[in-house]
Amino acid sequence: MTERLAPHRIAVIAPSPVSLFNLAIPEMLFGKVEVAGRPGYDVVICAAEPGPVPTGGGLDLYVPHGLEAVREADTVVVAGTGAPYEPDARIVAAVREAADAGKRIASLCTGAFQLAEAGLLHGRRATTYWAHAEELRRRYPQVDLQPDVLYVQDGPYVTASGYAAGIDLCLHVIRTDYGAAVANEVARRALVAPVRPGGQTQFTQTPLPPERGTACADTRGWAMRNLDKPLTLTDLARHAGVSVRTLTRRFHAESGVSPLQWLLHQRIERAKELLETTTLPMDSLARSCGLGTADSLRTHITRRTGLTPTAYRAQFSRLGTTAAGSTSPAA
């Protein structure tokens, strides 16, 4: 459920030597979540041995909590380490115990080696930092390694590749727990992109490749401001001042998808946010994001999230209502 009597508890494990950047990401993003005026998360950093923990930058970080914090957590995040090929047996045991208890477990960067050593990724899709991907594949051939994604979720286990991909993983977790509107607000406050590629899982965005250019940036911004209009390829090309063929080529080179695929993705994301933040009837909401009709809205939201629009609103509404205004039979 999206409304909680207490914040969702997250234990971030710091293997030695730990990446300071990895530790900063969960604290920064989860710490910005507020739901109904209350913190959405309670984040605790812990280590196999409380006290000074070496970092990759040659500093020592004082961590007051031991691995007992894992037992109290709802979600466990294992940060990356500069010694990825030497999993700490105590951390491995802690995440295995957490898995047995049904907790959600995530890894950032080389933290995936700890999860793999615990056997959690056997037969599952997972990723890690590209420079260590082949070693992960060699040591743990049972893992279905996905080396070209930023993050991927398989069941209760979420793994991210290196560095800023941890931001995408944390936003995915926030979106899963509290919906697109809350995740997008956190992204805005943190000055990061709210939608980047990752494993396609329930309640998350369809993965889009990262943008690799700016020639079509103005047209993308214009389209975002006009999602309620029936935009066509011709409309987009006219705005960009190029032919449809040139627009399609440039758009795919920059975004990795066709203009119409990108446009549909943005319409669905807008629909999800409107479901969470308004009481618009389904037909009106569908028109507002350019999906046309309540039937079309239902088709796309159900395909994307596994929930009907009414059920999605009930799960993620920030307005204290489950389906106000949604009287359409297509809802």
Coordinates of C-alpha atoms in Angstrom, one line a residue:
M1 CA 0.0 0.0 0.0
T2 CA 1.1 3.6 -0.6
E3 CA 0.0 5.0 2.8
R4 CA 2.1 3.7 5.7
L5 CA 1.7 4.2 9.4
A6 CA 5.5 4.3 9.6
P7 CA 8.2 5.0 7.0
H8 CA 9.5 2.1 4.9
R9 CA 12.8 1.0 6.5
I10 CA 15.8 0.7 4.3
A11 CA 19.2 -0.7 5.4
V12 CA 22.1 0.2 3.2
I13 CA 25.1 -2.2 3.7
A14 CA 28.5 -0.7 3.3
P15 CA 31.1 -3.4 2.3
S16 CA 34.7 -2.5 2.8
P17 CA 36.1 -0.5 1.0
V18 CA 32.8 1.1 0.2
S19 CA 31.9 3.6 -2.5
L20 CA 31.0 6.9 -0.9
F21 CA 29.0 7.8 -4.0
N22 CA 26.9 4.6 -3.6
L23 CA 26.1 5.5 0.0
A24 CA 25.2 9.0 -0.8
I25 CA 22.6 8.1 -3.5
P26 CA 20.1 6.2 -1.2
E27 CA 20.4 8.8 1.5
M28 CA 19.9 11.7 -0.9
L29 CA 16.9 10.3 -2.8
F30 CA 15.0 8.3 -0.2
G31 CA 15.5 11.1 2.2
K32 CA 13.6 13.5 -0.1
V33 CA 10.4 11.3 -0.1
E34 CA 7.4 12.8 1.8
V35 CA 4.0 11.3 1.7
A36 CA 1.1 13.2 3.4
G37 CA 3.6 15.3 5.2
R38 CA 5.5 12.4 6.6
P39 CA 8.9 10.8 5.6
G40 CA 8.4 7.9 3.2
Y41 CA 11.6 6.2 4.2
D42 CA 13.8 5.6 7.2
V43 CA 17.4 5.0 5.9
V44 CA 20.1 3.3 8.1
I45 CA 23.6 2.7 6.9
C46 CA 25.2 -0.4 8.4
A47 CA 28.4 -2.5 8.1
A48 CA 29.7 -5.9 9.0
E49 CA 31.6 -4.3 11.8
P50 CA 30.3 -1.0 13.3
G51 CA 33.0 1.7 13.4
P52 CA 35.4 3.0 10.8
V53 CA 34.9 1.6 7.3
P54 CA 37.5 2.3 4.6
T55 CA 36.2 4.0 1.5
G56 CA 37.4 3.8 -2.1
G57 CA 38.8 7.3 -1.8
G58 CA 41.2 6.5 1.1
L59 CA 39.0 8.0 3.8
D60 CA 37.4 6.2 6.7
L61 CA 33.7 6.5 7.2
Y62 CA 32.2 5.9 10.7
V63 CA 29.2 3.6 10.5
P64 CA 27.6 3.1 14.0
H65 CA 25.2 0.3 13.0
G66 CA 25.9 -3.4 12.5
L67 CA 24.1 -5.9 10.4
E68 CA 21.3 -6.3 12.9
A69 CA 19.8 -3.3 11.0
V70 CA 19.1 -5.7 8.1
R71 CA 16.7 -7.7 10.3
E72 CA 14.7 -4.6 11.0
A73 CA 14.5 -3.4 7.4
D74 CA 11.9 -3.8 4.7
T75 CA 14.4 -3.3 1.9
V76 CA 18.1 -4.0 1.9
V77 CA 20.6 -2.2 -0.4
V78 CA 24.1 -3.4 -0.8
A79 CA 26.5 -0.7 -1.9
G80 CA 29.4 -1.2 -4.3
T81 CA 32.9 -2.0 -3.0
G82 CA 36.4 -1.6 -4.3
A83 CA 37.0 -5.3 -3.5
P84 CA 34.1 -6.9 -5.4
Y85 CA 35.8 -10.3 -5.8
E86 CA 36.1 -10.8 -2.1
P87 CA 32.5 -11.0 -0.8
D88 CA 32.2 -10.6 3.0
A89 CA 30.8 -13.8 4.4
R90 CA 28.9 -11.9 7.1
I91 CA 27.2 -9.7 4.5
V92 CA 26.5 -12.7 2.3
A93 CA 24.8 -14.4 5.3
A94 CA 22.8 -11.3 6.2
V95 CA 21.4 -10.8 2.7
R96 CA 20.6 -14.5 2.4
E97 CA 18.7 -14.3 5.7
A98 CA 16.9 -11.2 4.4
A99 CA 15.9 -13.0 1.3
D100 CA 14.6 -15.9 3.3
A101 CA 12.5 -13.4 5.2
G102 CA 11.0 -12.1 1.9
K103 CA 12.6 -8.7 1.9
R104 CA 13.3 -6.7 -1.2
I105 CA 17.1 -6.7 -1.9
A106 CA 19.0 -4.3 -4.2
S107 CA 22.6 -3.8 -5.1
L108 CA 24.4 -0.9 -6.5
C109 CA 27.4 -1.3 -8.8
T110 CA 29.6 -4.2 -7.6
G111 CA 27.3 -4.9 -4.7
A112 CA 25.8 -7.5 -7.1
F113 CA 28.8 -9.8 -6.3
Q114 CA 27.5 -10.1 -2.7
L115 CA 24.0 -11.1 -3.9
A116 CA 25.4 -13.6 -6.4
E117 CA 27.6 -15.1 -3.7
A118 CA 24.5 -15.5 -1.6
G119 CA 22.9 -17.5 -4.4
L120 CA 20.1 -14.9 -4.8
L121 CA 20.7 -14.3 -8.5
H122 CA 20.8 -17.9 -9.6
G123 CA 18.7 -18.2 -12.7
R124 CA 17.7 -14.5 -12.5
R125 CA 18.4 -11.4 -14.6
A126 CA 20.9 -9.1 -13.0
T127 CA 23.5 -6.4 -13.9
T128 CA 26.6 -4.8 -12.5
Y129 CA 29.2 -2.2 -13.5
W130 CA 30.3 -2.9 -17.0
A131 CA 34.0 -3.2 -16.1
H132 CA 33.2 -6.1 -13.8
A133 CA 30.5 -7.8 -15.8
E134 CA 32.6 -10.5 -17.4
E135 CA 34.1 -11.4 -14.1
L136 CA 30.6 -11.7 -12.6
R137 CA 29.6 -13.9 -15.5
R138 CA 32.7 -16.1 -15.1
R139 CA 32.3 -16.5 -11.3
Y140 CA 28.6 -17.0 -11.3
P141 CA 27.5 -18.5 -14.7
Q142 CA 24.0 -19.3 -13.3
V143 CA 23.2 -15.5 -13.3
D144 CA 21.4 -14.3 -16.4
L145 CA 23.7 -11.2 -16.8
Q146 CA 22.3 -8.2 -18.5
P147 CA 25.4 -6.1 -19.1
D148 CA 23.8 -3.3 -21.2
V149 CA 21.1 -2.0 -18.9
L150 CA 21.2 0.5 -16.1
Y151 CA 19.1 -1.5 -13.7
V152 CA 17.0 -4.6 -13.8
Q153 CA 14.5 -6.2 -11.4
D154 CA 13.8 -9.9 -11.3
G155 CA 11.3 -10.8 -8.5
P156 CA 12.3 -9.2 -5.2
Y157 CA 15.9 -8.5 -6.4
V158 CA 17.0 -5.3 -8.1
T159 CA 20.5 -4.7 -9.4
A160 CA 22.0 -1.6 -10.9
S161 CA 25.1 -1.0 -12.9
G162 CA 27.7 1.6 -12.0
Y163 CA 27.7 5.1 -10.6
A164 CA 24.6 7.2 -11.6
A165 CA 22.6 4.1 -12.4
G166 CA 22.1 3.9 -8.6
I167 CA 19.9 7.0 -9.0
D168 CA 17.7 5.2 -11.5
L169 CA 17.4 2.2 -9.2
C170 CA 16.4 4.3 -6.3
L171 CA 13.8 6.2 -8.3
H172 CA 12.4 2.9 -9.5
V173 CA 12.0 1.8 -5.9
I174 CA 10.3 5.0 -5.0
R175 CA 8.0 4.7 -8.0
T176 CA 7.2 1.1 -7.1
D177 CA 6.3 2.1 -3.5
Y178 CA 4.7 5.5 -3.9
G179 CA 3.9 6.0 -7.6
A180 CA 5.2 8.1 -10.5
A181 CA 4.1 11.5 -9.1
V182 CA 6.2 11.1 -5.9
A183 CA 9.2 9.7 -7.8
N184 CA 9.0 12.5 -10.3
E185 CA 8.9 15.1 -7.5
V186 CA 12.0 13.6 -5.9
A187 CA 13.8 13.6 -9.3
R188 CA 12.9 17.3 -9.7
R189 CA 14.2 18.1 -6.2
A190 CA 17.4 16.2 -6.9
L191 CA 17.8 17.8 -10.3
V192 CA 18.0 14.4 -12.1
A193 CA 16.1 12.9 -15.0
P194 CA 12.9 11.1 -13.7
V195 CA 12.8 8.6 -16.5
R196 CA 15.8 6.6 -17.7
P197 CA 16.2 3.0 -18.9
G198 CA 16.0 -0.1 -16.7
G199 CA 14.4 -3.5 -16.4
Q200 CA 10.7 -3.5 -17.3
T201 CA 8.8 -4.4 -14.1
Q202 CA 5.4 -3.7 -12.7
F203 CA 4.7 0.0 -11.9
T204 CA 8.0 1.2 -13.5
Q205 CA 8.6 3.0 -16.7
T206 CA 9.1 1.3 -20.1
P207 CA 12.8 1.3 -20.6
L208 CA 14.0 4.0 -22.9
P209 CA 17.7 4.3 -24.0
P210 CA 19.5 7.3 -22.7
E211 CA 19.4 10.3 -24.9
R212 CA 22.6 10.8 -26.9
G213 CA 22.1 14.2 -28.5
T214 CA 20.3 17.5 -28.5
A215 CA 19.3 18.2 -32.1
C216 CA 15.7 17.2 -31.4
A217 CA 15.6 18.4 -27.8
D218 CA 13.5 21.5 -28.6
T219 CA 11.0 19.4 -30.4
R220 CA 10.8 16.9 -27.5
G221 CA 10.2 19.7 -25.1
W222 CA 7.5 21.2 -27.4
A223 CA 5.8 17.8 -27.7
M224 CA 5.8 17.4 -23.9
R225 CA 4.0 20.7 -23.6
N226 CA 1.4 19.5 -26.2
L227 CA 0.7 16.0 -25.2
D228 CA -3.0 16.7 -25.2
K229 CA -2.9 17.4 -28.9
P230 CA -3.1 14.7 -31.7
L231 CA 0.5 15.1 -32.7
T232 CA 1.7 13.3 -35.8
L233 CA 5.1 12.6 -37.3
T234 CA 4.4 15.5 -39.7
D235 CA 3.7 17.8 -36.8
L236 CA 7.0 16.9 -35.1
A237 CA 9.0 17.2 -38.3
R238 CA 7.5 20.6 -39.1
H239 CA 8.4 21.9 -35.6
A240 CA 12.0 20.5 -36.0
G241 CA 12.2 22.1 -39.5
V242 CA 13.2 18.9 -41.2
S243 CA 11.7 16.1 -43.2
V244 CA 9.9 13.2 -41.6
R245 CA 12.7 10.9 -42.7
T246 CA 15.4 13.1 -41.2
L247 CA 13.4 13.6 -38.0
T248 CA 13.0 9.8 -37.6
R249 CA 16.7 9.2 -38.2
R250 CA 17.8 11.9 -35.8
F251 CA 15.3 11.0 -33.2
H252 CA 16.3 7.3 -33.2
A253 CA 20.0 8.3 -33.1
E254 CA 19.4 10.5 -30.0
S255 CA 16.7 8.5 -28.1
G256 CA 17.1 5.0 -29.4
V257 CA 13.4 4.7 -30.3
S258 CA 11.1 6.1 -33.0
P259 CA 9.4 9.5 -32.5
L260 CA 6.0 7.8 -32.1
Q261 CA 7.3 5.2 -29.6
W262 CA 8.8 8.1 -27.5
L263 CA 5.6 10.0 -27.7
L264 CA 3.5 7.1 -26.6
H265 CA 5.8 6.5 -23.6
Q266 CA 5.5 10.2 -22.5
R267 CA 1.7 10.0 -22.9
I268 CA 1.5 7.0 -20.6
E269 CA 3.8 8.5 -18.0
R270 CA 1.6 11.6 -18.0
A271 CA -1.5 9.5 -17.6
K272 CA 0.0 7.7 -14.6
E273 CA 0.8 11.0 -12.9
L274 CA -2.7 12.4 -13.6
L275 CA -4.2 9.2 -12.1
E276 CA -2.2 9.8 -9.0
T277 CA -2.7 13.5 -8.6
T278 CA -6.2 14.3 -9.9
T279 CA -9.7 13.1 -9.8
L280 CA -10.3 13.6 -13.5
P281 CA -12.9 11.2 -15.1
M282 CA -11.2 8.6 -17.2
D283 CA -12.3 10.1 -20.6
S284 CA -11.1 13.5 -19.6
L285 CA -7.8 12.2 -18.3
A286 CA -7.3 10.2 -21.5
R287 CA -7.8 13.3 -23.6
S288 CA -5.5 15.4 -21.4
C289 CA -2.5 13.1 -22.1
G290 CA -3.4 12.4 -25.7
L291 CA -4.5 8.8 -25.4
G292 CA -7.9 9.7 -26.8
T293 CA -10.5 7.5 -25.0
A294 CA -11.0 5.7 -21.7
D295 CA -10.7 2.4 -23.6
S296 CA -7.3 3.4 -25.0
L297 CA -6.2 4.6 -21.5
R298 CA -7.2 1.3 -20.0
T299 CA -5.4 -0.7 -22.6
H300 CA -2.1 1.1 -22.2
I301 CA -2.1 1.5 -18.4
T302 CA -3.1 -2.2 -17.9
R303 CA -0.3 -3.3 -20.4
R304 CA 2.2 -1.1 -18.6
T305 CA 1.4 -1.7 -15.0
G306 CA -0.8 -4.8 -14.8
L307 CA -3.5 -2.7 -13.2
T308 CA -6.6 -1.0 -14.6
P309 CA -6.6 2.8 -14.4
T310 CA -9.1 2.6 -11.5
A311 CA -6.9 0.1 -9.6
Y312 CA -3.8 2.1 -10.3
R313 CA -5.5 5.2 -8.9
A314 CA -6.6 3.3 -5.8
Q315 CA -3.0 2.1 -5.3
F316 CA -1.2 5.3 -5.8
S317 CA -3.6 8.3 -5.4
R318 CA -2.2 11.1 -3.3
L319 CA -5.7 12.6 -2.8
G320 CA -7.2 10.2 -0.2
T321 CA -9.6 8.8 -2.8
T322 CA -9.5 5.5 -4.7
A323 CA -11.4 6.3 -7.9
A324 CA -13.1 9.6 -7.5
G325 CA -14.6 10.7 -10.8
S326 CA -13.8 7.4 -12.6
T327 CA -17.3 6.4 -13.6
S328 CA -16.4 5.3 -17.2
P329 CA -17.0 1.5 -17.7
A330 CA -13.6 1.4 -19.4
A331 CA -11.9 2.3 -16.1

